[in-house]
Amino acid sequence: MNWEFALLDFIYQHFYHPISNALMVFITYLGEYGCIWIFLAILLLCKKKYRTYGILMLLSLLITFLIGEVGLKHIVGRVRPCDVQPFVSILIPKPDGFSFPSGHTASSFTAAVILFHANRKWGIGALILAFLIAFSRIYLYVHYPTDILAGMLLGIGVATALYAIYRRIRKPMAPTVISKEDSRW
């Protein structure tokens, strides 16, 4: 964890500025409770062409929440860096709960990956926003870098698996071809 605190402290000491502070607080609030992603999923549900992706996004957000927030956070029980280094003045209200994995990051990446499958342009924008939200959590000293990495992997993994299942189910069953030898039965 020494390298993680070294990175957190470097950012804290060298990048804090009133403008970047306000920007990071704003960006982190975009990811609060997955609200921006839920809003985007609802917009997708409103358009028939993208309805399936809206459903997939909501499902991926739910699965990611259950695995990360309900499961892993309580199993790992990692204390947040702002609790370990109480001398650090954080810019947002101190989050409740444990640190690993980052829920903001996991929900951002799971939604962004689904959005990328729906529309590449939107997906690239969503992935950029997901990276910014993830970075904001480190910047604000409420997550370790490995919390962010785990959140990214969880979100990407859930979205990729869910999309693969969807593609598998959606793909029509290939007709069974019976050879002449098998037709005698």
PDB file of C-alpha atoms in Angstrom:
ATOM      1  CA  MET A   1       0.000   0.000   0.000  1.00  0.00           C
ATOM      2  CA  ASN A   2       3.005   2.329   0.225  1.00  0.00           C
ATOM      3  CA  TRP A   3       2.933   3.049  -3.519  1.00  0.00           C
ATOM      4  CA  GLU A   4      -0.790   3.752  -3.316  1.00  0.00           C
ATOM      5  CA  PHE A   5      -0.358   6.349  -0.586  1.00  0.00           C
ATOM      6  CA  ALA A   6       2.610   7.793  -2.474  1.00  0.00           C
ATOM      7  CA  LEU A   7       0.379   8.298  -5.536  1.00  0.00           C
ATOM      8  CA  LEU A   8      -2.525   9.678  -3.496  1.00  0.00           C
ATOM      9  CA  ASP A   9      -0.220  12.067  -1.642  1.00  0.00           C
ATOM     10  CA  PHE A  10       1.460  13.178  -4.883  1.00  0.00           C
ATOM     11  CA  ILE A  11      -1.902  14.075  -6.409  1.00  0.00           C
ATOM     12  CA  TYR A  12      -3.035  15.736  -3.181  1.00  0.00           C
ATOM     13  CA  GLN A  13       0.116  17.845  -2.883  1.00  0.00           C
ATOM     14  CA  HIS A  14       0.640  18.780  -6.533  1.00  0.00           C
ATOM     15  CA  PHE A  15      -2.725  18.947  -8.272  1.00  0.00           C
ATOM     16  CA  TYR A  16      -5.105  20.445  -5.756  1.00  0.00           C
ATOM     17  CA  HIS A  17      -6.278  23.806  -7.029  1.00  0.00           C
ATOM     18  CA  PRO A  18      -9.669  25.524  -6.602  1.00  0.00           C
ATOM     19  CA  ILE A  19     -10.588  24.921 -10.264  1.00  0.00           C
ATOM     20  CA  SER A  20      -9.518  21.260 -10.415  1.00  0.00           C
ATOM     21  CA  ASN A  21     -11.058  20.663  -6.978  1.00  0.00           C
ATOM     22  CA  ALA A  22     -14.441  21.969  -8.135  1.00  0.00           C
ATOM     23  CA  LEU A  23     -14.198  19.977 -11.369  1.00  0.00           C
ATOM     24  CA  MET A  24     -13.377  16.707  -9.573  1.00  0.00           C
ATOM     25  CA  VAL A  25     -16.197  17.205  -7.077  1.00  0.00           C
ATOM     26  CA  PHE A  26     -18.626  17.812  -9.952  1.00  0.00           C
ATOM     27  CA  ILE A  27     -17.382  14.751 -11.857  1.00  0.00           C
ATOM     28  CA  THR A  28     -17.582  12.486  -8.822  1.00  0.00           C
ATOM     29  CA  TYR A  29     -21.166  13.611  -8.178  1.00  0.00           C
ATOM     30  CA  LEU A  30     -22.089  12.595 -11.730  1.00  0.00           C
ATOM     31  CA  GLY A  31     -21.329   9.028 -10.672  1.00  0.00           C
ATOM     32  CA  GLU A  32     -23.121   9.245  -7.330  1.00  0.00           C
ATOM     33  CA  TYR A  33     -25.489   6.282  -6.911  1.00  0.00           C
ATOM     34  CA  GLY A  34     -25.003   5.581 -10.626  1.00  0.00           C
ATOM     35  CA  CYS A  35     -27.482   8.385 -11.344  1.00  0.00           C
ATOM     36  CA  ILE A  36     -25.987   9.530 -14.659  1.00  0.00           C
ATOM     37  CA  TRP A  37     -25.907   5.923 -15.878  1.00  0.00           C
ATOM     38  CA  ILE A  38     -29.439   5.168 -14.736  1.00  0.00           C
ATOM     39  CA  PHE A  39     -30.603   8.347 -16.478  1.00  0.00           C
ATOM     40  CA  LEU A  40     -28.850   7.273 -19.706  1.00  0.00           C
ATOM     41  CA  ALA A  41     -30.356   3.787 -19.426  1.00  0.00           C
ATOM     42  CA  ILE A  42     -33.836   5.313 -19.121  1.00  0.00           C
ATOM     43  CA  LEU A  43     -33.153   7.419 -22.224  1.00  0.00           C
ATOM     44  CA  LEU A  44     -32.157   4.241 -24.081  1.00  0.00           C
ATOM     45  CA  LEU A  45     -35.384   2.567 -22.951  1.00  0.00           C
ATOM     46  CA  CYS A  46     -37.368   5.382 -24.551  1.00  0.00           C
ATOM     47  CA  LYS A  47     -36.067   4.636 -28.048  1.00  0.00           C
ATOM     48  CA  LYS A  48     -37.137   1.313 -29.539  1.00  0.00           C
ATOM     49  CA  LYS A  49     -33.845   0.845 -31.420  1.00  0.00           C
ATOM     50  CA  TYR A  50     -31.849   1.058 -28.155  1.00  0.00           C
ATOM     51  CA  ARG A  51     -34.355  -0.416 -25.688  1.00  0.00           C
ATOM     52  CA  THR A  52     -32.471  -3.692 -25.354  1.00  0.00           C
ATOM     53  CA  TYR A  53     -29.309  -1.783 -24.451  1.00  0.00           C
ATOM     54  CA  GLY A  54     -31.206   0.183 -21.809  1.00  0.00           C
ATOM     55  CA  ILE A  55     -32.330  -3.084 -20.251  1.00  0.00           C
ATOM     56  CA  LEU A  56     -28.791  -4.486 -20.473  1.00  0.00           C
ATOM     57  CA  MET A  57     -27.397  -1.339 -18.851  1.00  0.00           C
ATOM     58  CA  LEU A  58     -29.846  -1.505 -15.950  1.00  0.00           C
ATOM     59  CA  LEU A  59     -29.148  -5.220 -15.479  1.00  0.00           C
ATOM     60  CA  SER A  60     -25.393  -4.692 -15.567  1.00  0.00           C
ATOM     61  CA  LEU A  61     -25.691  -1.864 -13.037  1.00  0.00           C
ATOM     62  CA  LEU A  62     -27.767  -4.095 -10.743  1.00  0.00           C
ATOM     63  CA  ILE A  63     -25.406  -7.080 -11.021  1.00  0.00           C
ATOM     64  CA  THR A  64     -22.353  -4.861 -10.517  1.00  0.00           C
ATOM     65  CA  PHE A  65     -23.983  -3.289  -7.452  1.00  0.00           C
ATOM     66  CA  LEU A  66     -24.797  -6.671  -5.947  1.00  0.00           C
ATOM     67  CA  ILE A  67     -21.323  -8.089  -6.533  1.00  0.00           C
ATOM     68  CA  GLY A  68     -19.387  -4.955  -5.538  1.00  0.00           C
ATOM     69  CA  GLU A  69     -21.409  -3.108  -2.927  1.00  0.00           C
ATOM     70  CA  VAL A  70     -23.325  -5.955  -1.330  1.00  0.00           C
ATOM     71  CA  GLY A  71     -20.682  -8.663  -1.699  1.00  0.00           C
ATOM     72  CA  LEU A  72     -17.048  -7.662  -2.141  1.00  0.00           C
ATOM     73  CA  LYS A  73     -17.023  -4.510  -0.011  1.00  0.00           C
ATOM     74  CA  HIS A  74     -18.213  -6.467   3.025  1.00  0.00           C
ATOM     75  CA  ILE A  75     -16.008  -9.481   2.355  1.00  0.00           C
ATOM     76  CA  VAL A  76     -12.809  -7.428   1.880  1.00  0.00           C
ATOM     77  CA  GLY A  77     -13.663  -4.707   4.419  1.00  0.00           C
ATOM     78  CA  ARG A  78     -10.945  -2.312   3.295  1.00  0.00           C
ATOM     79  CA  VAL A  79     -10.814   0.991   5.149  1.00  0.00           C
ATOM     80  CA  ARG A  80     -10.780   4.123   2.973  1.00  0.00           C
ATOM     81  CA  PRO A  81      -7.548   6.102   2.603  1.00  0.00           C
ATOM     82  CA  CYS A  82      -9.190   9.205   4.082  1.00  0.00           C
ATOM     83  CA  ASP A  83      -9.836   7.156   7.240  1.00  0.00           C
ATOM     84  CA  VAL A  84      -6.245   5.917   7.406  1.00  0.00           C
ATOM     85  CA  GLN A  85      -4.815   9.423   6.792  1.00  0.00           C
ATOM     86  CA  PRO A  86      -7.206  11.634   8.787  1.00  0.00           C
ATOM     87  CA  PHE A  87      -4.925  14.677   8.348  1.00  0.00           C
ATOM     88  CA  VAL A  88      -6.075  14.889   4.728  1.00  0.00           C
ATOM     89  CA  SER A  89      -8.878  17.358   4.260  1.00  0.00           C
ATOM     90  CA  ILE A  90     -11.312  15.826   1.775  1.00  0.00           C
ATOM     91  CA  LEU A  91     -13.515  17.965  -0.447  1.00  0.00           C
ATOM     92  CA  ILE A  92     -16.700  15.883  -0.202  1.00  0.00           C
ATOM     93  CA  PRO A  93     -18.604  14.410   2.715  1.00  0.00           C
ATOM     94  CA  LYS A  94     -16.753  11.357   3.965  1.00  0.00           C
ATOM     95  CA  PRO A  95     -18.292   8.298   2.247  1.00  0.00           C
ATOM     96  CA  ASP A  96     -19.827   5.572   4.343  1.00  0.00           C
ATOM     97  CA  GLY A  97     -18.795   1.996   3.957  1.00  0.00           C
ATOM     98  CA  PHE A  98     -15.688   0.278   2.769  1.00  0.00           C
ATOM     99  CA  SER A  99     -13.344   1.150  -0.048  1.00  0.00           C
ATOM    100  CA  PHE A 100     -12.772  -1.974  -2.169  1.00  0.00           C
ATOM    101  CA  PRO A 101     -13.914  -2.006  -4.964  1.00  0.00           C
ATOM    102  CA  SER A 102     -14.906   1.489  -6.060  1.00  0.00           C
ATOM    103  CA  GLY A 103     -18.648   1.478  -6.695  1.00  0.00           C
ATOM    104  CA  HIS A 104     -18.502   4.708  -8.696  1.00  0.00           C
ATOM    105  CA  THR A 105     -15.895   3.163 -10.971  1.00  0.00           C
ATOM    106  CA  ALA A 106     -17.601  -0.216 -11.308  1.00  0.00           C
ATOM    107  CA  SER A 107     -20.977   1.289 -12.212  1.00  0.00           C
ATOM    108  CA  SER A 108     -19.357   3.753 -14.611  1.00  0.00           C
ATOM    109  CA  PHE A 109     -17.440   1.114 -16.518  1.00  0.00           C
ATOM    110  CA  THR A 110     -20.257  -1.425 -16.643  1.00  0.00           C
ATOM    111  CA  ALA A 111     -22.616   1.192 -18.091  1.00  0.00           C
ATOM    112  CA  ALA A 112     -20.008   2.621 -20.465  1.00  0.00           C
ATOM    113  CA  VAL A 113     -19.199  -0.802 -21.928  1.00  0.00           C
ATOM    114  CA  ILE A 114     -22.876  -1.520 -22.596  1.00  0.00           C
ATOM    115  CA  LEU A 115     -23.249   1.942 -24.128  1.00  0.00           C
ATOM    116  CA  PHE A 116     -20.202   1.240 -26.300  1.00  0.00           C
ATOM    117  CA  HIS A 117     -21.964  -1.845 -27.673  1.00  0.00           C
ATOM    118  CA  ALA A 118     -25.065   0.228 -28.391  1.00  0.00           C
ATOM    119  CA  ASN A 119     -23.220   3.039 -30.185  1.00  0.00           C
ATOM    120  CA  ARG A 120     -19.445   3.407 -30.570  1.00  0.00           C
ATOM    121  CA  LYS A 121     -19.440   7.243 -30.479  1.00  0.00           C
ATOM    122  CA  TRP A 122     -21.571   7.407 -27.352  1.00  0.00           C
ATOM    123  CA  GLY A 123     -19.526   4.587 -25.867  1.00  0.00           C
ATOM    124  CA  ILE A 124     -16.238   6.408 -26.322  1.00  0.00           C
ATOM    125  CA  GLY A 125     -17.710   9.458 -24.601  1.00  0.00           C
ATOM    126  CA  ALA A 126     -19.055   7.253 -21.822  1.00  0.00           C
ATOM    127  CA  LEU A 127     -15.681   5.541 -21.364  1.00  0.00           C
ATOM    128  CA  ILE A 128     -13.966   8.933 -21.090  1.00  0.00           C
ATOM    129  CA  LEU A 129     -16.512   9.956 -18.452  1.00  0.00           C
ATOM    130  CA  ALA A 130     -15.990   6.627 -16.655  1.00  0.00           C
ATOM    131  CA  PHE A 131     -12.219   7.263 -16.535  1.00  0.00           C
ATOM    132  CA  LEU A 132     -12.799  10.777 -15.209  1.00  0.00           C
ATOM    133  CA  ILE A 133     -15.166   9.516 -12.510  1.00  0.00           C
ATOM    134  CA  ALA A 134     -12.645   6.825 -11.544  1.00  0.00           C
ATOM    135  CA  PHE A 135      -9.816   9.368 -11.353  1.00  0.00           C
ATOM    136  CA  SER A 136     -11.978  11.727  -9.297  1.00  0.00           C
ATOM    137  CA  ARG A 137     -12.262   9.064  -6.599  1.00  0.00           C
ATOM    138  CA  ILE A 138      -8.468   8.901  -6.279  1.00  0.00           C
ATOM    139  CA  TYR A 139      -8.151  12.676  -6.536  1.00  0.00           C
ATOM    140  CA  LEU A 140     -10.650  13.138  -3.709  1.00  0.00           C
ATOM    141  CA  TYR A 141      -8.700  10.685  -1.518  1.00  0.00           C
ATOM    142  CA  VAL A 142     -11.633   8.329  -0.965  1.00  0.00           C
ATOM    143  CA  HIS A 143     -10.256   5.319  -2.895  1.00  0.00           C
ATOM    144  CA  TYR A 144      -6.939   3.609  -3.400  1.00  0.00           C
ATOM    145  CA  PRO A 145      -5.721   3.044  -6.976  1.00  0.00           C
ATOM    146  CA  THR A 146      -6.326  -0.704  -6.574  1.00  0.00           C
ATOM    147  CA  ASP A 147      -9.942   0.011  -5.588  1.00  0.00           C
ATOM    148  CA  ILE A 148     -10.275   1.815  -8.911  1.00  0.00           C
ATOM    149  CA  LEU A 149      -8.614  -1.006 -10.840  1.00  0.00           C
ATOM    150  CA  ALA A 150     -10.889  -3.573  -9.187  1.00  0.00           C
ATOM    151  CA  GLY A 151     -13.937  -1.427  -9.951  1.00  0.00           C
ATOM    152  CA  MET A 152     -12.892  -1.161 -13.595  1.00  0.00           C
ATOM    153  CA  LEU A 153     -12.368  -4.910 -13.880  1.00  0.00           C
ATOM    154  CA  LEU A 154     -15.660  -5.675 -12.149  1.00  0.00           C
ATOM    155  CA  GLY A 155     -17.645  -3.267 -14.317  1.00  0.00           C
ATOM    156  CA  ILE A 156     -16.037  -4.331 -17.580  1.00  0.00           C
ATOM    157  CA  GLY A 157     -16.318  -8.006 -16.641  1.00  0.00           C
ATOM    158  CA  VAL A 158     -20.020  -7.844 -15.768  1.00  0.00           C
ATOM    159  CA  ALA A 159     -20.908  -5.831 -18.880  1.00  0.00           C
ATOM    160  CA  THR A 160     -18.865  -8.078 -21.160  1.00  0.00           C
ATOM    161  CA  ALA A 161     -20.357 -11.262 -19.711  1.00  0.00           C
ATOM    162  CA  LEU A 162     -23.908  -9.907 -19.822  1.00  0.00           C
ATOM    163  CA  TYR A 163     -23.496  -8.710 -23.403  1.00  0.00           C
ATOM    164  CA  ALA A 164     -22.030 -12.102 -24.424  1.00  0.00           C
ATOM    165  CA  ILE A 165     -25.017 -13.880 -22.867  1.00  0.00           C
ATOM    166  CA  TYR A 166     -27.390 -11.519 -24.660  1.00  0.00           C
ATOM    167  CA  ARG A 167     -25.648 -12.162 -28.008  1.00  0.00           C
ATOM    168  CA  ARG A 168     -25.767 -15.905 -27.401  1.00  0.00           C
ATOM    169  CA  ILE A 169     -29.479 -15.857 -26.590  1.00  0.00           C
ATOM    170  CA  ARG A 170     -30.324 -13.452 -29.399  1.00  0.00           C
ATOM    171  CA  LYS A 171     -28.478 -15.487 -32.010  1.00  0.00           C
ATOM    172  CA  PRO A 172     -31.048 -17.715 -33.685  1.00  0.00           C
ATOM    173  CA  MET A 173     -30.507 -21.411 -33.341  1.00  0.00           C
ATOM    174  CA  ALA A 174     -28.886 -22.849 -36.438  1.00  0.00           C
ATOM    175  CA  PRO A 175     -31.059 -25.475 -38.125  1.00  0.00           C
ATOM    176  CA  THR A 176     -29.895 -28.974 -37.544  1.00  0.00           C
ATOM    177  CA  VAL A 177     -28.536 -30.560 -40.663  1.00  0.00           C
ATOM    178  CA  ILE A 178     -29.177 -34.266 -40.958  1.00  0.00           C
ATOM    179  CA  SER A 179     -26.827 -36.184 -43.167  1.00  0.00           C
ATOM    180  CA  LYS A 180     -28.079 -38.949 -45.462  1.00  0.00           C
ATOM    181  CA  GLU A 181     -26.486 -41.543 -43.179  1.00  0.00           C
ATOM    182  CA  ASP A 182     -28.331 -40.212 -40.135  1.00  0.00           C
ATOM    183  CA  SER A 183     -31.658 -39.975 -41.972  1.00  0.00           C
ATOM    184  CA  ARG A 184     -32.171 -43.729 -41.910  1.00  0.00           C
ATOM    185  CA  TRP A 185     -33.096 -43.559 -38.246  1.00  0.00           C
TER     186      TRP A 185
END
